[in-house]
Amino acid sequence: MGDKSYRSRGALVALCAALIPATADAQNVAADRIDAIERQIRNLQSDLQKLKNELGEAKQQLRQSRSEAQRAKEEALQAQAAAERARQDAVRAATAESQLAQAVAQAQAAAAAPQAAAASEGIKVGMPGGRPTISTSDGRMSFAIGTLVQFDMGGYFQHPNQNTQFPQLNNGVNLRRGRLYFVGKFDDFRVNITPDFGGSPDGAPTLFEANLNYTGIKPVTATVGYFHPYVSLSDATFPGNLLFLERPSIINIERSVAAGIQRASLGAAAATEDYFASAYLTGPLFGAQRPTLLNGEQVGVIGRLATRPYHDQDWSFHTEFSGQMAFHPNVNANGTPGVSRTTLTLSDEPELRIDFNQLVSTGLLSARSANVYGGGLGASWHNLLLQGEYYQINLDQSKLPGVPSPRLGFNGGYVEGAWVITGESIPYDATRAAWAKPLVDHPFSLEDGGTGAWELAARYSSVSLDSNVVPGVSQSATGGVYGGQQQIVSLGLSWYPNDWLRFILLFQHTNVDKLNAAGKVQIGQHFETLAGRAQVAF
């Protein structure tokens, strides 16, 4: 039993001894595995850190790539801009080369003609308003040339009797106006010089105007020199725009007192779209010192106020009033006081300048002074025009003691109208406060079928130069004058092929009622007139 116990213990000890190394080995294996796992974990952590580092580097590279891409884009745009600038520089270079070539050619031309090149430097040539004009490039200086040529032809169909004063009026032709307008400007100064190779009658060239103007104070134009100061609606109308060949007789007569063409003038006019106002101190006419020298020149004043109370695209209304005063006529010391020392004559041809006999005339009147006053109205709508005026002339006589010398009074007026058949409007010229001619919509052309503009006009005019007379009583007994009374009915047809040309056909019926100086014999007459005009104006 004891042996068995001993053997049992020994077996147990042997078993333990066998198991202990095995357990130790097992423990060693587990530790090795743990170490291996820890190494793997550390390796994984190291790899993960590397991956994180690589990812950070990738992100940084991506950001750098994006920045570089943006810079590349900007550089591309800059390159495109540089390329465009280069292209423009190339174009400019080519242009400069062309200009250089032109400059060389111009320099060569200048070398051949230096004076002509110098004269043309800074010069512009144009046609403003249809007038050939040369001006400096800055517009400060200019020189323009215009013209008005009117060639008339016609005749009179008379019914004279043995007492008719002028039984055989002339049939024929006349260069009514042959004007060349020379207009020079420097800043606000303007010079007008206009010779006239026509006349009534033609054949004696004269001066229409020579004056200096200042326009620096808008809308005023100040003038000094021989000038045409406008003193009525018809008087202010440009002669190339008149409805008929001549103005109404009362207009020619009343403006002869202290206004009219070729009048020495000093004054100013203000013109706007709504009003026209003018005032002038006036003197004698151009050439008054020929053929007899004067001992004193006429002095007078004139004024005109015209308004447009309403105007729009279709309508234009006109009103006006004007006055003149001749303080004393020209003085001829060789004349007889109270007879021929200071004289005025009021007269006119019968609204046509083919014959130049003045059928109504006061003859020479010994005068101390004279005045005129009157006015007019006008209206236009599209292609229709109607206007009229009336004027009164008063004259204070200067007679010898004991000779009747009443104050004389004369008067007259007219009404006229126009219809532009082809429909063009009749424009209003605010610089003159008067109507102008229609502007042609369809100039005459056989190729294009244009007909030009056609205008029909009619007028009735009347003037009386009788004053302080009684039929059957001599004018010397009353101190009056039998100057005659004239009434004219006119019909006119105008054709405007273009804005420069005009042809007029005129028919008139004229009646002159006039007694001789004794007041007993009728020396007047009635007749018809047929006349025409060819006109160029620009």
Coordinates of C-alpha atoms in Angstrom, one line a residue:
M1 CA 0.0 0.0 0.0
G2 CA 2.8 2.2 0.9
D3 CA 4.5 1.4 -2.3
K4 CA 1.4 2.2 -4.2
S5 CA 1.1 5.6 -2.6
Y6 CA 4.7 6.3 -3.3
R7 CA 4.4 5.3 -6.8
S8 CA 1.3 7.4 -7.2
R9 CA 3.1 10.4 -5.9
G10 CA 6.0 9.8 -8.1
A11 CA 3.7 9.5 -11.1
L12 CA 2.1 12.8 -10.1
V13 CA 5.4 14.4 -9.8
A14 CA 6.5 13.1 -13.1
L15 CA 3.3 14.3 -14.7
C16 CA 3.7 17.7 -13.2
A17 CA 7.2 17.8 -14.3
A18 CA 6.1 16.9 -17.8
L19 CA 3.3 19.4 -17.8
I20 CA 5.2 22.4 -16.5
P21 CA 7.6 22.7 -19.5
A22 CA 4.6 22.2 -21.8
T23 CA 2.7 24.9 -20.1
A24 CA 5.7 27.2 -20.2
D25 CA 6.1 26.5 -23.9
A26 CA 2.4 27.3 -24.4
Q27 CA 2.9 30.5 -22.5
N28 CA 5.8 31.4 -24.6
V29 CA 3.9 30.7 -27.8
A30 CA 1.0 33.0 -26.7
A31 CA 3.4 35.7 -25.8
D32 CA 5.1 35.4 -29.2
R33 CA 1.7 35.7 -30.8
I34 CA 0.8 38.8 -28.8
D35 CA 4.1 40.3 -29.7
A36 CA 3.5 39.5 -33.4
I37 CA 0.0 41.0 -33.2
E38 CA 1.4 44.1 -31.4
R39 CA 4.0 44.4 -34.1
Q40 CA 1.3 44.1 -36.8
I41 CA -0.7 46.7 -35.0
R42 CA 2.3 49.0 -34.8
N43 CA 3.0 48.3 -38.5
L44 CA -0.6 49.0 -39.4
Q45 CA -0.5 52.2 -37.3
S46 CA 2.7 53.1 -39.1
D47 CA 1.1 52.4 -42.4
L48 CA -2.0 54.3 -41.5
Q49 CA 0.2 57.3 -40.5
K50 CA 2.0 57.0 -43.8
L51 CA -1.3 56.9 -45.6
K52 CA -2.5 59.9 -43.6
N53 CA 0.7 61.7 -44.5
E54 CA 0.4 60.7 -48.1
L55 CA -3.3 61.8 -48.1
G56 CA -2.2 65.2 -46.6
E57 CA 0.5 65.5 -49.2
A58 CA -2.1 64.6 -51.9
K59 CA -4.4 67.2 -50.6
Q60 CA -1.6 69.8 -50.5
Q61 CA -0.6 68.8 -54.1
L62 CA -4.3 69.0 -55.1
R63 CA -4.5 72.5 -53.7
Q64 CA -1.3 73.4 -55.4
S65 CA -2.5 71.9 -58.6
R66 CA -5.7 74.0 -58.4
S67 CA -3.8 77.1 -57.7
E68 CA -1.5 76.4 -60.6
A69 CA -4.5 75.7 -62.8
Q70 CA -5.9 79.1 -61.8
R71 CA -2.6 80.7 -62.5
A72 CA -2.4 78.9 -65.8
K73 CA -5.9 80.1 -66.7
E74 CA -5.0 83.6 -65.8
E75 CA -1.8 83.4 -67.7
A76 CA -3.8 82.0 -70.7
L77 CA -6.1 85.0 -70.6
Q78 CA -3.2 87.3 -70.2
A79 CA -1.6 85.6 -73.2
Q80 CA -4.8 86.1 -75.2
A81 CA -4.9 89.8 -74.2
A82 CA -1.3 90.1 -75.2
A83 CA -2.0 88.4 -78.5
E84 CA -4.9 90.8 -79.1
R85 CA -2.7 93.8 -78.2
A86 CA -0.1 92.4 -80.5
R87 CA -2.7 92.1 -83.3
Q88 CA -3.8 95.7 -82.7
D89 CA -0.3 96.9 -82.6
A90 CA 0.3 95.1 -85.9
V91 CA -2.8 96.8 -87.4
R92 CA -1.6 100.2 -86.1
A93 CA 1.8 99.5 -87.4
A94 CA 0.2 98.7 -90.8
T95 CA -1.9 101.8 -90.6
A96 CA 1.1 103.9 -89.5
E97 CA 3.0 102.4 -92.4
S98 CA 0.2 103.4 -94.8
Q99 CA 0.0 106.9 -93.2
L100 CA 3.7 107.2 -93.5
A101 CA 3.5 106.3 -97.1
Q102 CA 0.7 108.9 -97.6
A103 CA 2.8 111.4 -95.6
V104 CA 5.7 110.7 -97.8
A105 CA 3.5 111.3 -100.9
Q106 CA 2.1 114.4 -99.4
A107 CA 5.6 115.6 -98.4
Q108 CA 6.6 115.0 -102.0
A109 CA 3.6 116.9 -103.3
A110 CA 4.3 119.7 -100.8
A111 CA 7.9 119.8 -102.0
A112 CA 6.6 120.3 -105.5
A113 CA 4.0 122.9 -104.5
P114 CA 4.8 124.2 -101.0
Q115 CA 2.5 127.3 -101.2
A116 CA -0.5 125.3 -102.3
A117 CA 0.1 122.7 -99.5
A118 CA 0.4 125.5 -96.9
A119 CA -2.8 127.1 -98.1
S120 CA -4.8 123.9 -97.9
E121 CA -3.6 122.9 -94.4
G122 CA -6.5 122.8 -91.9
I123 CA -9.1 123.7 -94.6
K124 CA -12.6 122.1 -95.0
V125 CA -14.8 122.5 -98.0
G126 CA -18.6 122.0 -97.8
M127 CA -22.0 123.1 -99.0
P128 CA -24.0 124.2 -95.9
G129 CA -27.3 125.6 -97.0
G130 CA -26.4 124.9 -100.6
R131 CA -23.6 127.5 -100.6
P132 CA -20.0 126.6 -101.5
T133 CA -18.1 127.2 -98.3
I134 CA -14.4 127.1 -97.3
S135 CA -13.7 127.0 -93.5
T136 CA -10.9 126.3 -91.1
S137 CA -10.9 122.9 -89.4
D138 CA -11.8 124.6 -86.0
G139 CA -14.7 126.5 -87.6
R140 CA -13.6 129.9 -86.5
M141 CA -13.1 131.3 -90.0
S142 CA -15.2 130.7 -93.1
F143 CA -15.9 132.1 -96.6
A144 CA -19.1 131.3 -98.5
I145 CA -20.3 132.3 -102.0
G146 CA -24.0 132.4 -103.0
T147 CA -26.0 133.8 -105.9
L148 CA -29.4 135.0 -106.9
V149 CA -30.0 135.3 -110.6
Q150 CA -33.5 136.3 -111.9
F151 CA -34.1 136.7 -115.7
D152 CA -37.5 138.2 -116.5
M153 CA -39.3 138.4 -119.8
G154 CA -42.8 139.6 -120.7
G155 CA -45.1 142.2 -122.1
Y156 CA -48.2 144.4 -121.6
F157 CA -51.5 144.2 -123.4
Q158 CA -52.6 147.8 -123.2
H159 CA -55.8 149.6 -124.1
P160 CA -54.6 153.2 -124.4
N161 CA -56.5 156.3 -125.5
Q162 CA -55.2 159.7 -126.6
N163 CA -54.8 160.9 -123.1
T164 CA -53.0 157.9 -121.6
Q165 CA -49.8 159.0 -119.9
F166 CA -47.7 155.9 -121.0
P167 CA -49.5 154.5 -124.1
Q168 CA -46.7 152.2 -125.2
L169 CA -45.1 150.2 -122.4
N170 CA -42.0 148.2 -123.3
N171 CA -42.1 144.4 -124.0
G172 CA -38.9 142.6 -123.6
V173 CA -36.5 141.2 -121.1
N174 CA -34.6 142.3 -118.0
L175 CA -32.0 140.8 -115.6
R176 CA -33.9 141.7 -112.5
R177 CA -31.2 140.5 -110.1
G178 CA -27.7 139.1 -110.7
R179 CA -26.3 139.1 -107.2
L180 CA -23.2 137.4 -105.9
Y181 CA -23.1 137.0 -102.1
F182 CA -19.7 137.0 -100.5
V183 CA -19.9 136.1 -96.8
G184 CA -16.8 136.0 -94.6
K185 CA -16.9 135.0 -90.9
F186 CA -14.4 135.2 -88.1
D187 CA -15.6 134.0 -84.7
D188 CA -18.7 136.2 -84.0
F189 CA -18.0 138.7 -86.8
R190 CA -19.5 138.5 -90.3
V191 CA -18.9 140.6 -93.4
N192 CA -21.3 140.7 -96.3
I193 CA -20.4 142.1 -99.7
T194 CA -22.9 141.7 -102.5
P195 CA -22.5 143.2 -105.9
D196 CA -25.6 143.2 -108.2
F197 CA -25.2 142.9 -112.0
G198 CA -29.0 143.2 -112.5
G199 CA -31.3 146.1 -111.9
S200 CA -34.3 148.1 -113.0
P201 CA -33.2 148.3 -115.7
D202 CA -30.1 146.1 -116.0
G203 CA -26.9 147.2 -117.5
A204 CA -25.5 149.3 -114.6
P205 CA -23.9 147.0 -112.0
T206 CA -24.1 148.3 -108.5
L207 CA -23.7 147.3 -104.9
F208 CA -26.5 145.6 -103.1
E209 CA -24.9 145.6 -99.6
A210 CA -21.6 146.0 -97.8
N211 CA -21.8 145.6 -94.0
L212 CA -20.2 144.3 -90.9
N213 CA -22.1 142.3 -88.3
Y214 CA -21.5 141.1 -84.8
T215 CA -23.4 138.0 -83.5
G216 CA -21.7 137.4 -80.1
I217 CA -24.7 138.4 -78.0
K218 CA -27.4 135.8 -78.8
P219 CA -30.0 136.2 -80.3
V220 CA -28.9 139.7 -81.4
T221 CA -27.1 140.7 -84.6
A222 CA -25.6 144.2 -84.7
T223 CA -25.0 145.7 -88.1
V224 CA -23.3 148.7 -89.6
G225 CA -22.9 149.6 -93.3
Y226 CA -25.0 149.5 -96.4
F227 CA -27.7 147.1 -95.5
H228 CA -31.3 146.0 -96.0
P229 CA -33.1 146.6 -92.7
Y230 CA -36.4 144.6 -92.8
V231 CA -39.4 146.8 -92.2
S232 CA -42.4 144.7 -93.1
L233 CA -43.5 141.1 -93.8
S234 CA -43.1 141.3 -97.5
D235 CA -40.0 143.4 -97.3
A236 CA -38.4 140.8 -95.1
T237 CA -39.2 137.9 -97.5
F238 CA -36.1 136.8 -99.5
P239 CA -36.6 138.0 -103.1
G240 CA -36.2 134.4 -104.4
N241 CA -39.1 133.3 -102.1
L242 CA -41.6 135.9 -103.1
L243 CA -44.9 134.5 -104.4
F244 CA -44.7 136.8 -107.5
L245 CA -42.1 138.6 -109.5
E246 CA -42.3 141.7 -107.4
R247 CA -43.4 142.9 -104.0
P248 CA -46.7 144.8 -103.8
S249 CA -46.3 148.4 -104.8
I250 CA -47.2 149.7 -101.3
I251 CA -44.3 147.8 -99.9
N252 CA -41.8 149.2 -102.3
I253 CA -43.2 152.7 -101.8
E254 CA -43.3 152.7 -98.0
R255 CA -39.9 151.1 -97.5
S256 CA -38.4 153.8 -99.7
V257 CA -39.0 156.5 -97.0
A258 CA -36.2 155.4 -94.6
A259 CA -35.5 151.7 -95.2
G260 CA -35.2 149.5 -98.3
I261 CA -32.1 148.0 -99.9
Q262 CA -28.7 149.7 -100.1
R263 CA -29.6 151.8 -97.1
A264 CA -26.9 153.1 -94.8
S265 CA -27.8 151.6 -91.4
L266 CA -26.6 151.2 -87.8
G267 CA -28.6 149.1 -85.5
A268 CA -29.5 145.6 -84.3
A269 CA -32.1 142.8 -84.7
A270 CA -33.0 140.0 -82.3
A271 CA -34.6 136.9 -83.9
T272 CA -36.0 133.8 -82.2
E273 CA -38.6 131.2 -83.1
D274 CA -41.2 133.3 -81.3
Y275 CA -40.4 136.9 -82.1
F276 CA -38.4 139.3 -84.2
A277 CA -37.5 142.9 -83.0
S278 CA -35.2 145.4 -84.8
A279 CA -34.3 149.0 -84.6
Y280 CA -31.9 151.0 -86.9
L281 CA -30.6 154.5 -87.4
T282 CA -30.7 155.0 -91.2
G283 CA -29.1 157.4 -93.6
P284 CA -29.0 157.8 -97.4
L285 CA -29.0 155.1 -100.1
F286 CA -25.8 153.9 -101.7
G287 CA -24.8 156.3 -104.4
A288 CA -26.8 159.3 -103.1
Q289 CA -23.8 161.6 -103.8
R290 CA -24.1 161.0 -107.5
P291 CA -24.6 162.8 -109.8
T292 CA -25.1 165.8 -107.5
L293 CA -23.1 166.2 -104.3
L294 CA -25.2 166.7 -101.2
N295 CA -24.9 169.2 -98.5
G296 CA -26.5 167.1 -95.9
E297 CA -27.6 163.4 -95.9
Q298 CA -31.0 162.0 -94.8
V299 CA -31.3 160.8 -91.2
G300 CA -34.1 158.5 -90.1
V301 CA -35.0 155.7 -87.7
I302 CA -37.0 152.5 -88.3
G303 CA -38.3 149.7 -86.0
R304 CA -40.1 146.4 -86.5
L305 CA -41.7 144.0 -84.1
A306 CA -43.1 140.7 -85.3
T307 CA -44.4 137.8 -83.2
R308 CA -45.6 134.2 -83.7
P309 CA -48.3 133.9 -81.1
Y310 CA -48.8 130.3 -82.0
H311 CA -46.8 127.8 -84.1
D312 CA -46.5 124.0 -84.2
Q313 CA -45.6 121.4 -86.8
D314 CA -48.6 122.3 -88.9
W315 CA -49.6 125.8 -88.1
S316 CA -47.8 129.1 -87.9
F317 CA -49.4 132.5 -87.1
H318 CA -47.7 135.8 -87.6
T319 CA -48.4 139.4 -86.5
E320 CA -46.3 142.5 -86.8
F321 CA -46.1 146.3 -86.6
S322 CA -43.5 148.6 -87.9
G323 CA -42.7 152.3 -88.2
Q324 CA -40.3 154.7 -89.9
M325 CA -39.4 158.3 -89.5
A326 CA -37.3 160.4 -91.9
F327 CA -36.3 163.4 -89.9
H328 CA -35.2 165.2 -93.0
P329 CA -34.4 164.2 -96.6
N330 CA -31.1 164.6 -98.3
V331 CA -30.1 168.3 -98.6
N332 CA -29.1 169.9 -101.9
A333 CA -27.9 173.4 -101.2
N334 CA -28.1 174.2 -104.9
G335 CA -31.8 173.6 -104.8
T336 CA -34.5 176.2 -104.2
P337 CA -35.8 176.3 -100.6
G338 CA -39.4 175.2 -100.5
V339 CA -39.1 173.7 -104.0
S340 CA -36.1 171.4 -104.6
R341 CA -33.7 171.7 -101.6
T342 CA -35.1 168.7 -99.6
T343 CA -37.2 166.4 -101.7
L344 CA -38.8 162.9 -101.5
T345 CA -40.5 161.0 -104.3
L346 CA -43.0 158.2 -103.8
S347 CA -43.5 156.0 -106.8
D348 CA -43.5 152.5 -108.3
E349 CA -43.7 150.5 -111.5
P350 CA -46.8 148.2 -111.8
E351 CA -45.3 145.2 -110.0
L352 CA -43.2 144.2 -113.0
R353 CA -39.8 145.3 -114.1
I354 CA -40.0 144.9 -117.9
D355 CA -41.0 148.5 -118.5
F356 CA -39.7 151.1 -116.0
N357 CA -42.2 153.9 -116.3
Q358 CA -43.7 154.6 -112.9
L359 CA -47.4 154.7 -113.5
V360 CA -48.2 156.0 -110.0
S361 CA -45.9 158.7 -108.7
T362 CA -46.0 161.8 -106.6
G363 CA -43.1 163.4 -108.4
L364 CA -40.6 165.5 -106.5
L365 CA -42.2 166.7 -103.2
S366 CA -40.5 169.4 -101.2
A367 CA -40.5 167.8 -97.8
R368 CA -39.4 168.5 -94.2
S369 CA -40.0 165.0 -92.9
A370 CA -42.0 161.8 -93.5
N371 CA -43.2 158.9 -91.4
V372 CA -44.7 155.5 -92.0
Y373 CA -46.6 153.1 -89.8
G374 CA -48.6 149.9 -90.3
G375 CA -48.6 146.2 -89.9
G376 CA -49.6 142.8 -91.1
L377 CA -51.0 139.4 -90.4
G378 CA -50.2 136.0 -91.8
A379 CA -51.0 132.3 -91.3
S380 CA -49.9 129.0 -92.8
W381 CA -51.1 125.5 -92.5
H382 CA -49.2 122.7 -94.2
N383 CA -49.1 123.7 -97.9
L384 CA -51.4 126.8 -97.6
L385 CA -50.4 130.4 -96.9
L386 CA -52.4 133.6 -96.4
Q387 CA -50.9 137.0 -95.5
G388 CA -51.7 140.7 -95.8
E389 CA -50.4 144.2 -94.8
Y390 CA -51.5 147.8 -94.7
Y391 CA -49.4 151.0 -94.4
Q392 CA -50.0 154.7 -94.0
I393 CA -47.4 157.3 -95.2
N394 CA -47.5 160.8 -94.0
L395 CA -45.4 163.6 -95.4
D396 CA -44.9 167.2 -94.1
Q397 CA -44.2 169.6 -97.0
S398 CA -41.8 172.4 -97.1
K399 CA -43.2 175.1 -99.4
L400 CA -42.5 178.8 -100.1
P401 CA -44.5 181.3 -98.0
G402 CA -48.0 181.7 -99.2
V403 CA -48.0 178.3 -101.0
P404 CA -50.6 175.8 -99.7
S405 CA -48.7 173.0 -98.0
P406 CA -51.0 170.6 -96.2
R407 CA -49.7 167.4 -94.7
L408 CA -50.0 164.7 -97.3
G409 CA -51.2 161.2 -96.6
F410 CA -50.9 158.1 -98.8
N411 CA -51.8 154.5 -98.1
G412 CA -52.1 151.0 -99.5
G413 CA -52.2 147.3 -98.7
Y414 CA -52.4 143.8 -100.2
V415 CA -53.6 140.3 -99.4
E416 CA -52.1 137.2 -101.0
G417 CA -52.2 133.5 -100.7
A418 CA -50.5 130.4 -102.0
W419 CA -51.3 126.7 -102.4
V420 CA -48.4 124.2 -103.0
I421 CA -50.2 121.7 -105.3
T422 CA -47.7 118.9 -104.7
G423 CA -48.2 119.1 -100.9
E424 CA -44.9 120.4 -99.6
S425 CA -45.2 122.6 -96.5
I426 CA -44.4 126.3 -96.7
P427 CA -41.7 126.9 -94.1
Y428 CA -41.3 129.9 -91.8
D429 CA -37.9 131.7 -91.7
A430 CA -37.5 132.9 -88.1
T431 CA -34.3 134.8 -89.0
R432 CA -36.4 137.1 -91.2
A433 CA -39.8 136.7 -89.5
A434 CA -41.2 135.8 -93.0
W435 CA -42.2 132.7 -95.0
A436 CA -39.8 131.0 -97.3
K437 CA -40.3 128.8 -100.4
P438 CA -41.2 125.1 -100.1
L439 CA -38.5 122.5 -100.0
V440 CA -38.9 120.1 -102.9
D441 CA -39.8 116.5 -101.8
H442 CA -39.3 114.9 -105.2
P443 CA -36.8 116.8 -107.4
F444 CA -37.5 116.7 -111.1
S445 CA -36.0 113.7 -112.8
L446 CA -37.0 111.8 -116.0
E447 CA -35.3 108.7 -114.7
D448 CA -36.9 108.6 -111.2
G449 CA -40.2 110.2 -112.2
G450 CA -39.8 113.2 -109.8
T451 CA -42.0 116.2 -110.7
G452 CA -40.5 118.9 -108.5
A453 CA -42.9 121.2 -106.5
W454 CA -45.7 123.2 -108.0
E455 CA -47.3 126.3 -106.4
L456 CA -50.3 128.4 -107.3
A457 CA -50.6 132.0 -105.9
A458 CA -53.0 134.9 -106.1
R459 CA -52.8 138.5 -104.9
Y460 CA -54.8 141.7 -104.8
S461 CA -52.9 144.9 -104.1
S462 CA -53.9 148.6 -103.9
V463 CA -52.1 151.8 -103.4
S464 CA -53.2 155.4 -103.4
L465 CA -50.8 158.3 -104.0
D466 CA -53.6 160.9 -104.2
S467 CA -53.7 163.3 -101.3
N468 CA -55.5 166.6 -100.6
V469 CA -57.0 166.9 -104.1
V470 CA -60.4 167.5 -105.5
P471 CA -61.2 166.2 -109.0
G472 CA -61.6 169.2 -111.3
V473 CA -59.3 171.4 -109.1
S474 CA -55.6 171.8 -109.8
Q475 CA -53.3 170.3 -107.3
S476 CA -51.4 173.6 -107.0
A477 CA -54.6 175.2 -105.7
T478 CA -55.0 172.7 -102.9
G479 CA -51.3 171.9 -102.2
G480 CA -52.1 168.3 -102.8
V481 CA -50.9 165.8 -105.3
Y482 CA -52.5 163.6 -108.0
G483 CA -50.2 160.7 -107.8
G484 CA -52.7 158.1 -108.9
Q485 CA -54.5 155.1 -107.6
Q486 CA -53.5 151.5 -108.7
Q487 CA -55.1 148.2 -108.2
I488 CA -53.6 144.9 -109.4
V489 CA -54.9 141.4 -109.5
S490 CA -52.2 138.8 -109.9
L491 CA -52.1 135.1 -110.6
G492 CA -48.9 133.1 -110.5
L493 CA -47.7 129.6 -111.1
S494 CA -44.3 128.5 -109.9
W495 CA -42.4 125.3 -110.7
Y496 CA -39.5 124.3 -108.5
P497 CA -37.5 121.5 -110.3
N498 CA -35.3 121.3 -107.2
D499 CA -34.2 123.6 -104.3
W500 CA -32.0 125.7 -106.5
L501 CA -34.2 126.4 -109.6
R502 CA -37.5 128.1 -110.0
F503 CA -39.7 129.1 -113.0
I504 CA -42.6 131.5 -112.6
L505 CA -45.5 132.3 -115.0
L506 CA -47.3 135.5 -114.1
F507 CA -50.6 137.0 -115.2
Q508 CA -51.8 140.4 -114.0
H509 CA -54.7 142.8 -114.5
T510 CA -53.8 146.3 -113.7
N511 CA -56.0 149.4 -113.3
V512 CA -54.5 152.9 -112.9
D513 CA -56.8 155.7 -112.1
K514 CA -54.9 159.0 -112.4
L515 CA -55.8 162.6 -113.1
N516 CA -53.4 165.2 -114.6
A517 CA -52.1 167.9 -112.4
A518 CA -55.1 170.1 -113.3
G519 CA -57.4 167.4 -112.0
K520 CA -59.5 167.3 -115.1
V521 CA -58.1 164.7 -117.5
Q522 CA -57.8 161.0 -116.9
I523 CA -54.3 159.9 -117.9
G524 CA -54.5 156.4 -116.3
Q525 CA -55.1 153.1 -118.1
H526 CA -55.9 149.5 -117.6
F527 CA -54.0 146.6 -119.1
E528 CA -53.0 142.9 -118.8
T529 CA -49.6 141.5 -118.2
L530 CA -48.1 138.2 -119.1
A531 CA -44.5 137.5 -117.9
G532 CA -42.2 134.8 -116.8
R533 CA -39.0 134.3 -114.8
A534 CA -36.1 131.9 -114.7
Q535 CA -34.3 131.8 -111.3
V536 CA -31.3 130.3 -109.7
A537 CA -30.7 130.8 -106.0
F538 CA -28.4 129.3 -103.4

